[in-house]
Tab-separated table of C-alpha atoms in Angstrom:
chain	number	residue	atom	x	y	z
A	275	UNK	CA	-12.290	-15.864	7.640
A	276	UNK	CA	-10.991	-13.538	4.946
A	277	UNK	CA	-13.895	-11.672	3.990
A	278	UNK	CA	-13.165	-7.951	4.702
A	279	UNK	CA	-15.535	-7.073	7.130
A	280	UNK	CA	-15.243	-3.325	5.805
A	281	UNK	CA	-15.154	-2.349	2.653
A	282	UNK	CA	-13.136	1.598	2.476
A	283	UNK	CA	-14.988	4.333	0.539
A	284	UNK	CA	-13.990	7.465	-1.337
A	285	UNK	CA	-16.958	8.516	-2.197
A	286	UNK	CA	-17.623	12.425	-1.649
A	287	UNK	CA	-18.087	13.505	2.135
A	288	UNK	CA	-19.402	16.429	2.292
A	289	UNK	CA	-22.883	15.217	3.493
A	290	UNK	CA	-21.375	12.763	6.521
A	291	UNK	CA	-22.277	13.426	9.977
A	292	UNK	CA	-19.569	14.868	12.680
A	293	UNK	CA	-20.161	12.016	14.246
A	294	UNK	CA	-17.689	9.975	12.180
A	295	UNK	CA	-15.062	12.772	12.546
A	296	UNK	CA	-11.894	12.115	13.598
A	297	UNK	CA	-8.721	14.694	14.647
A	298	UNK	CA	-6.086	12.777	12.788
A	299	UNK	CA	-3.018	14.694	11.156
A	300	UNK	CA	-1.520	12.666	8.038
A	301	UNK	CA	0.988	13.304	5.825
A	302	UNK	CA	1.606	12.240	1.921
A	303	UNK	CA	5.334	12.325	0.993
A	304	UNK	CA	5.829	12.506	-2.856
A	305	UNK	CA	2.498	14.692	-2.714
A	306	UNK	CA	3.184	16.193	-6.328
A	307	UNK	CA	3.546	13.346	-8.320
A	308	UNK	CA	1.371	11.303	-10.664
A	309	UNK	CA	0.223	9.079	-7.641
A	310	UNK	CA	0.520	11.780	-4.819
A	311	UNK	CA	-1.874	14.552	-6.036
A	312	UNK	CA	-4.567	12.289	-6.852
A	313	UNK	CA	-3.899	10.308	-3.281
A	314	UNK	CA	-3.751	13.630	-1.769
A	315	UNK	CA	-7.128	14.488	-3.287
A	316	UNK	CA	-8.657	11.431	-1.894
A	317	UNK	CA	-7.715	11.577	1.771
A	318	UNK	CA	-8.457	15.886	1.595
A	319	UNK	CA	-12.145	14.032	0.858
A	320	UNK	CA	-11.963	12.514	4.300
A	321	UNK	CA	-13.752	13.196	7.091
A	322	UNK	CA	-11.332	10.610	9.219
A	323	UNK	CA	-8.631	13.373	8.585
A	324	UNK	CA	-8.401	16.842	9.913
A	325	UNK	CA	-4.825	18.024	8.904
A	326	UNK	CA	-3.127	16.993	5.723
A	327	UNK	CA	0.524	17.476	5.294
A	328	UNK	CA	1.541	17.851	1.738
A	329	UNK	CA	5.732	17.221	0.929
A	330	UNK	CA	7.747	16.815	-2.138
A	331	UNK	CA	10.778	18.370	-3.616
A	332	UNK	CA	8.904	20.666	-6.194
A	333	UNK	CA	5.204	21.817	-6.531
A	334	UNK	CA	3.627	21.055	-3.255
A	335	UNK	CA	2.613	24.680	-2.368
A	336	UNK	CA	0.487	24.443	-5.547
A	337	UNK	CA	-0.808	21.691	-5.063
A	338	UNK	CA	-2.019	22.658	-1.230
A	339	UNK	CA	-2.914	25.754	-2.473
A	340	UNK	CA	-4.992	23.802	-5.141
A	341	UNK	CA	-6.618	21.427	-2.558
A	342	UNK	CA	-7.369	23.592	0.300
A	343	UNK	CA	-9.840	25.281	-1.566
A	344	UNK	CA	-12.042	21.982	-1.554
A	345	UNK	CA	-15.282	21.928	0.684
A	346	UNK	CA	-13.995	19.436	3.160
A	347	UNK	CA	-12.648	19.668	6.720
A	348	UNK	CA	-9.085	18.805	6.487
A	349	UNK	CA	-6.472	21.549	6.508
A	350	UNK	CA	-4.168	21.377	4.058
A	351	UNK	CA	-0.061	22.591	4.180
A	352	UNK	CA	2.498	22.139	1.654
A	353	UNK	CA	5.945	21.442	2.570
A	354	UNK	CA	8.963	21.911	-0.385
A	355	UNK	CA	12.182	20.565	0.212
A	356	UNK	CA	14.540	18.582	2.422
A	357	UNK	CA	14.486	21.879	4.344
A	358	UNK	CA	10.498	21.586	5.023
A	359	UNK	CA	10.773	17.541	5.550
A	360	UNK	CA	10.701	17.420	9.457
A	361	UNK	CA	8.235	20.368	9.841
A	362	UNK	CA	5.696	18.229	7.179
A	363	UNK	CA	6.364	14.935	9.401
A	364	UNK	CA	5.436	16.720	13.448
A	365	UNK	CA	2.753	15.219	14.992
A	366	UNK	CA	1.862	13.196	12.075
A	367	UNK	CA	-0.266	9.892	13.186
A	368	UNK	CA	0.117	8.616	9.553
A	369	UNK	CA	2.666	8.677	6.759
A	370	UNK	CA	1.876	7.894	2.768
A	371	UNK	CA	4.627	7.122	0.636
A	372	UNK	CA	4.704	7.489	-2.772
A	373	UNK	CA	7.150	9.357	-3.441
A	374	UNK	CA	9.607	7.905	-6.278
A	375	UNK	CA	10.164	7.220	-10.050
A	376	UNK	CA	7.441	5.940	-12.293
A	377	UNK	CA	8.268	2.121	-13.913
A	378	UNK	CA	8.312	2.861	-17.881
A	379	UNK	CA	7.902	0.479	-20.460
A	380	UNK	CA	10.360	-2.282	-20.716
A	381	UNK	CA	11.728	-1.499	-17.115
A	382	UNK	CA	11.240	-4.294	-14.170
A	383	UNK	CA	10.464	-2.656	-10.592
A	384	UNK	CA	13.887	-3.556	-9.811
A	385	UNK	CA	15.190	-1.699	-12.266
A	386	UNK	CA	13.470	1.079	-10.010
A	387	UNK	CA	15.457	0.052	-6.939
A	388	UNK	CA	18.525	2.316	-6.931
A	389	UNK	CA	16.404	5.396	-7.143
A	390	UNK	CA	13.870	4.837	-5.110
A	391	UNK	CA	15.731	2.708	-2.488
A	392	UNK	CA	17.193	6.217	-1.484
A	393	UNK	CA	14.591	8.188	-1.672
A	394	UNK	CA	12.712	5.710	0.540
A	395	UNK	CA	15.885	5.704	3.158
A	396	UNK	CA	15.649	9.103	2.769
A	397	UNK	CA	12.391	9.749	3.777
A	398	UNK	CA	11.638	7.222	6.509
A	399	UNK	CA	14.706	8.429	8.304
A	400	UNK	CA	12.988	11.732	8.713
A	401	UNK	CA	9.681	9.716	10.182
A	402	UNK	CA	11.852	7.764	12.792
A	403	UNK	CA	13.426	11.846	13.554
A	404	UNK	CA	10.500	13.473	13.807
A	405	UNK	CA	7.169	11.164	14.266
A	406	UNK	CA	8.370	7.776	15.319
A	407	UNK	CA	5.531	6.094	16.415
A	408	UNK	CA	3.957	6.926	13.229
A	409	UNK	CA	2.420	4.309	10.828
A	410	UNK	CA	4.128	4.282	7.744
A	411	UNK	CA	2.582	2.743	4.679
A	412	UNK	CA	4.904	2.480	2.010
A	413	UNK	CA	3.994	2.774	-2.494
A	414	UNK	CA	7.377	3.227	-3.424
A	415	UNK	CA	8.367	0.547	-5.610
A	416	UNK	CA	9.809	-2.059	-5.242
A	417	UNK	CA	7.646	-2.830	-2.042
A	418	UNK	CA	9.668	-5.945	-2.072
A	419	UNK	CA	12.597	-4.341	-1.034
A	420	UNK	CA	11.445	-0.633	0.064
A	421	UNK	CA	9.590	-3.073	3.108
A	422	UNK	CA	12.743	-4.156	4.272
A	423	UNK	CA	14.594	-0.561	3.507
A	424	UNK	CA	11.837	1.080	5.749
A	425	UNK	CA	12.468	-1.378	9.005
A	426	UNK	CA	16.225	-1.417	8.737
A	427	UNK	CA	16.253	2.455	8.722
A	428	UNK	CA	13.812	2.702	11.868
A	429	UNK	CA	15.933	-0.268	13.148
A	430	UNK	CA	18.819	1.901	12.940
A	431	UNK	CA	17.151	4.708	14.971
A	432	UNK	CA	15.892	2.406	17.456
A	433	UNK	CA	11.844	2.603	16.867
A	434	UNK	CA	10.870	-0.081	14.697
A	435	UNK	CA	7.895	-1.560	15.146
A	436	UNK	CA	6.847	-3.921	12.758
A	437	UNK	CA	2.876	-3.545	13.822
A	438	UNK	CA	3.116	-0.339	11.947
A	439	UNK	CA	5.177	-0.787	9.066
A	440	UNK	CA	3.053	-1.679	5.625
A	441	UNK	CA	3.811	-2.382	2.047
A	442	UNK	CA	0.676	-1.050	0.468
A	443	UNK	CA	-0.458	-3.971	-1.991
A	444	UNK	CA	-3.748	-3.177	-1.904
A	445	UNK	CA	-3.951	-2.497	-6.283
A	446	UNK	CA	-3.076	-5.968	-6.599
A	447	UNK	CA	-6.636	-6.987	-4.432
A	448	UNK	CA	-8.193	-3.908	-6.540
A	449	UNK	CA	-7.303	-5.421	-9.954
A	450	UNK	CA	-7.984	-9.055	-8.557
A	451	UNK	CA	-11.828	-7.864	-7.632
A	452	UNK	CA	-12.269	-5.885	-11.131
A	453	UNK	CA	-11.151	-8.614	-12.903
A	454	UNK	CA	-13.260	-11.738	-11.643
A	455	UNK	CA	-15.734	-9.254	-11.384
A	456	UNK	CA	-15.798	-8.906	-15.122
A	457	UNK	CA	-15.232	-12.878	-15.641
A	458	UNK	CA	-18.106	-13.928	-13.694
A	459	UNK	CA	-20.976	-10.257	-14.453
A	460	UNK	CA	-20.392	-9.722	-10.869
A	461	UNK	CA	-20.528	-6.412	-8.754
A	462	UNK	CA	-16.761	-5.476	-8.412
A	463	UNK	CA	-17.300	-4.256	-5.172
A	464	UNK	CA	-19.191	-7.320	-3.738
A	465	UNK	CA	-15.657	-9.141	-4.649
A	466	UNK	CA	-12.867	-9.800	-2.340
A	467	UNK	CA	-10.227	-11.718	-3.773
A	468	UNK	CA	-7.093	-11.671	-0.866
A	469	UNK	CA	-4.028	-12.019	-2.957
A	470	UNK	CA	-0.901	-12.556	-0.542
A	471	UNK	CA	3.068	-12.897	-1.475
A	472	UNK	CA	5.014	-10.006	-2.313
A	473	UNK	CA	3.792	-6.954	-4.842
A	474	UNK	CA	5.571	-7.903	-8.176
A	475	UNK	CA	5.113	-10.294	-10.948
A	476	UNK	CA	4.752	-13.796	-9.839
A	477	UNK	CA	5.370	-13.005	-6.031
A	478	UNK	CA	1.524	-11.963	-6.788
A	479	UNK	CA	-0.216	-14.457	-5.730
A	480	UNK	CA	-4.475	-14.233	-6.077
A	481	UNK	CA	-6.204	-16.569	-3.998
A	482	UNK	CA	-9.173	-17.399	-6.151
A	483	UNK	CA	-10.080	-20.067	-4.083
A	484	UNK	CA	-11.081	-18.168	-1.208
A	485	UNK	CA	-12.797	-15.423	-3.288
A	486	UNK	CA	-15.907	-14.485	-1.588
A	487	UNK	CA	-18.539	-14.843	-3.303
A	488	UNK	CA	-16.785	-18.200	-4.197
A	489	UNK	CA	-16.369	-18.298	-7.835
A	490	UNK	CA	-14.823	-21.118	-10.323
A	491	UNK	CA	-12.851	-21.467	-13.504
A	492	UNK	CA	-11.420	-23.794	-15.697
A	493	UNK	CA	-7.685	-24.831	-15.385
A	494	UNK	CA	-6.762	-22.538	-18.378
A	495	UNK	CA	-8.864	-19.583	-17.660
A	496	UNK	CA	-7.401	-19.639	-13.995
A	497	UNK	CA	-3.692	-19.368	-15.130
A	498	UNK	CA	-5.114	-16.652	-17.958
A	499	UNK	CA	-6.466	-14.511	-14.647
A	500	UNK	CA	-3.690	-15.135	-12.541
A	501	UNK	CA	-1.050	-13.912	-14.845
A	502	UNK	CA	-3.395	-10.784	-15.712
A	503	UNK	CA	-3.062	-10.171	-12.022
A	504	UNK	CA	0.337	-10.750	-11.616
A	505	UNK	CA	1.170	-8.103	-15.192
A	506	UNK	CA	-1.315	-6.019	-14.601
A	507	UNK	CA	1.072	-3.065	-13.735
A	508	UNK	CA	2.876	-3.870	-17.188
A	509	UNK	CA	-0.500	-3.601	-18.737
A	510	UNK	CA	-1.021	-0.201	-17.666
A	511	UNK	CA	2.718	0.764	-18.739
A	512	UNK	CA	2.337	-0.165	-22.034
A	513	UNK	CA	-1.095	1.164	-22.556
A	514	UNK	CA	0.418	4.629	-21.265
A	515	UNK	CA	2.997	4.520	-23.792
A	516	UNK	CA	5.802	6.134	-21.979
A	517	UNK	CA	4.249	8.280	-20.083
A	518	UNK	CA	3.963	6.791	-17.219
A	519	UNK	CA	2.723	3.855	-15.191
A	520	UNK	CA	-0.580	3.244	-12.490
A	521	UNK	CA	-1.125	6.413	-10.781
A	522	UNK	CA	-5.030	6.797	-10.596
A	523	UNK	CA	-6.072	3.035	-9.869
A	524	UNK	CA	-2.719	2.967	-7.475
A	525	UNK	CA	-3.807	6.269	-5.425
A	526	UNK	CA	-7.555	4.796	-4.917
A	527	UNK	CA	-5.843	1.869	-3.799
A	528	UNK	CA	-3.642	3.493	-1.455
A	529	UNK	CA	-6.530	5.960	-0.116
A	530	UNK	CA	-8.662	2.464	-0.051
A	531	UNK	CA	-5.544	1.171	2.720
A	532	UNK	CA	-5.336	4.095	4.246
A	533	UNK	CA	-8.854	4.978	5.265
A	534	UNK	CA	-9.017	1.296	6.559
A	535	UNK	CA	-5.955	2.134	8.796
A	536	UNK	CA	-7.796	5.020	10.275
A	537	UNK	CA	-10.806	3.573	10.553
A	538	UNK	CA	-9.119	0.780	12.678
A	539	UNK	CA	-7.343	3.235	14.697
A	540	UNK	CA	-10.409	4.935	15.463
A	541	UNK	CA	-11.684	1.671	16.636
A	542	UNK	CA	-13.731	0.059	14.108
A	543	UNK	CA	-13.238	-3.475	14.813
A	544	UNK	CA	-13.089	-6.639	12.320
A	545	UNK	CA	-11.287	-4.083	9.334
A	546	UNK	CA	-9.060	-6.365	7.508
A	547	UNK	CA	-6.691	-5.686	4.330
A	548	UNK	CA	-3.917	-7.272	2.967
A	549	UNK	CA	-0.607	-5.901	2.939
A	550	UNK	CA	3.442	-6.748	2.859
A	551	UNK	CA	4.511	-6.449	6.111
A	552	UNK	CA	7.020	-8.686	8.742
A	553	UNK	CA	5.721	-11.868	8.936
A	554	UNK	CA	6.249	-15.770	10.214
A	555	UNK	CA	3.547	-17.099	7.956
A	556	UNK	CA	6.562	-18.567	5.468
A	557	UNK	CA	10.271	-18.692	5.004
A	558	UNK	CA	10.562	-15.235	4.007
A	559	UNK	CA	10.681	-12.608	6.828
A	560	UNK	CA	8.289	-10.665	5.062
A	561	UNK	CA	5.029	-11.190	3.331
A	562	UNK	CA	1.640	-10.043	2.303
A	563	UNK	CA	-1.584	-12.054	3.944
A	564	UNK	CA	-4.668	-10.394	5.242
A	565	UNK	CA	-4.119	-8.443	8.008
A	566	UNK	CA	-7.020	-7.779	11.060
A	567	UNK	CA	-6.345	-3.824	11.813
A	568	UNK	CA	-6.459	-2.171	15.085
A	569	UNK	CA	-5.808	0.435	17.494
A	570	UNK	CA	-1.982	0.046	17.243
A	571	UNK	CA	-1.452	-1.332	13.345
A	572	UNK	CA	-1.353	-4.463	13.021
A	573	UNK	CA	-3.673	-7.148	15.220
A	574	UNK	CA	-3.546	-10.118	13.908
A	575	UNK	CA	-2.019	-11.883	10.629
A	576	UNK	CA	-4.507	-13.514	9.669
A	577	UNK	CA	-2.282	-16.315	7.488
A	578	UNK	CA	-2.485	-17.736	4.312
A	579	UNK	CA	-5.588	-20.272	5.039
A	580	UNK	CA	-6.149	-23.212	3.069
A	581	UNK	CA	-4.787	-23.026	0.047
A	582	UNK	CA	-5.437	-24.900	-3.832
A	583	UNK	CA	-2.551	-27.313	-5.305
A	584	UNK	CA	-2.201	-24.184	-7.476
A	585	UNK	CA	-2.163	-21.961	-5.255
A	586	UNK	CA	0.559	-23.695	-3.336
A	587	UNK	CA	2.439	-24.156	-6.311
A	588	UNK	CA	2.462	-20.365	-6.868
A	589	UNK	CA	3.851	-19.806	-3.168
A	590	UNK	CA	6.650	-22.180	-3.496
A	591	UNK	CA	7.679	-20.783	-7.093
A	592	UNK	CA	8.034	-16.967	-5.407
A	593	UNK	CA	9.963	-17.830	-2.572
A	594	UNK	CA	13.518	-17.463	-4.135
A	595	UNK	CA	12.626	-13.947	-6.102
A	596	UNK	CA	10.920	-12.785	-3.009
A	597	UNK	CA	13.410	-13.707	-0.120
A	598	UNK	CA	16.353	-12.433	-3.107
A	599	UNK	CA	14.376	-9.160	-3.230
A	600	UNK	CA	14.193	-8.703	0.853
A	601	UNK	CA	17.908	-9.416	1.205
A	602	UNK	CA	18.826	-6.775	-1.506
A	603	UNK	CA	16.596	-4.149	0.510
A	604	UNK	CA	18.415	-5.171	4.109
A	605	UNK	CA	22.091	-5.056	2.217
A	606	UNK	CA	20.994	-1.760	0.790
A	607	UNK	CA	20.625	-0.228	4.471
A	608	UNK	CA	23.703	-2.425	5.920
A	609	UNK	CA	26.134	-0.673	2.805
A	610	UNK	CA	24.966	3.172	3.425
A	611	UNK	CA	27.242	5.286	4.973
């Protein structure tokens, strides 16, 4: 049931046939920073995109500039400024955000939230201005709460619609993969661990149970793999020492989602990923479980499936962070002026 039926690329392009071209204008907002330039170079890579729509607050007409000299199809613009926003968001099918502070060591992602909770506001009140029936796929951290941010705002503006509104998890399934990969001398990319829940510490939740090719581990090695999951981003902090935290492994991630979002919209059937979006699978209004991609966003929520004792243990023991995290999102939007 959860095995994704497609498995994204971003491998080099150059050599595809026109065939699998597609006239799709996308936009990355927060295009300069340490997740944004390599994201941008990923999707410029594309053949699924012909016009790529560069914005941040400093640097983009570099970085354009940079990219637009690469041997692929996609035009590239730069946009600078909150002047530039709504010219960089016209006719845009897709949205990317990354755009926001990096975590640094010893911070939580909610010590992120002030920050990036505006920028987020920010930006995704310019989408519901200027390309509202966009799909928006949101990196800003925390997803827990810049989720809930992004569907109050277009709420506000009257053009929410939750089929295309995603918190881009998909690192957490990329880590998951490498690392039973590794475990069990397995082909990473052979691996498809879904991992649903939220995107931050133990609202990660790995389903190892339904990892295809089904794999096994002892009690203690399972906990050991779960919490590597679950710190994995804190791993990379500390390992950066200050300067910074997952940019690289977060923009193949978030190229990873978004290629499967345009390869769904294009009409490649039976493309699923997981990712944090409104949901009636548990208590909490929102939450990540694979998700069956389509023409329109969002198909079919594909659930949680059956589940291990430990596995269901992990659920129940997010539900309070999780559901405390979405609240402080939707009071966020209910308190701006």
């Amino acid at each position: 049931m959860f095995s994704r039926a497609v498995r994204p690329t971003v491998s080099l392009a150059r050599s595809l046939s026109t065939s699998s071209r597609r006239n799709t204008k996308v936009a990355v907002l927060g295009a300069s920073g340490g997740i944004g330039q390599p994201l941008s170079l990923l999707l410029k890579n594309s053949p699924l995109v012909s016009r790529l729509n560069l914005y941040d607050i400093a640097h983009t007409p570099g970085v354009a500039a940079d990219l637009s000299h690469i041997e692929t199809r996609a035009q590239v613009t730069g946009f600078l400024g909150p002047d530039q926003l709504g010219a960089a968001l016209q006719g845009c099918k897709v949205v990317v955000i990354p755009a926001g502070v990096p975590r640094k060591p010893g911070m939580t992602r909610d010590d992120l939230f002030n920050t990036n909770a505006t920028i987020v506001a920010t930006l995704v009140d310019a989408c519901a201005r200027n390309c509202p029936e966009a799909m928006i796929c949101i990196i800003a951290n925390p997803v827990n709460s810049t989720i809930p941010i992004t569907s109050e705002v277009l709420k506000k503006h009257g053009v929410y619609n939750p089929n295309r509104v995603f918190g881009v998890t998909t690192l957490d399934i990329v880590r998951a993969n490498t690392f039973v990969a590794e475990l069990k001398g397995l082909d990473p990319a052979r691996v498809n661990v879904p991992v649903i829940g939220g995107h931050a510490g133990k609202t990660i939740i790995p389903l190892i149970s339904q990892c295809a090719p089904k794999v096994e581990f002892p009690p203690d090695q399972l906990a050991a793999l779960t919490e590597r999951i679950q710190e994995a981003g804190t791993e990379v902090v500390k390992a950066k020492a200050g300067a910074g935290s997952a940019t690289l492994s977060m923009a193949y991630a978030g190229a990873r989602f978004t290629f499967s979002l345009l390869d769904a919209m294009n009409g490649k059937e039976g493309v699923v990923e997981c990712s944090f979006v409104r949901s009636e699978e548990t208590v909490c209004k929102y939450f990540s479980t694979p998700i069956l991609l389509g023409k329109n966003g969002i198909e079919k929520n594909l659930g949680l499936g059956t589940l291990s004792d430990f596995e269901q243990k992990l659920v129940a023991n997010c539900i309070d962070e999780l559901q405390a995290s979405i609240k402080k999102g939707e009071d966020f939007v209910a308190n701006m002026k």
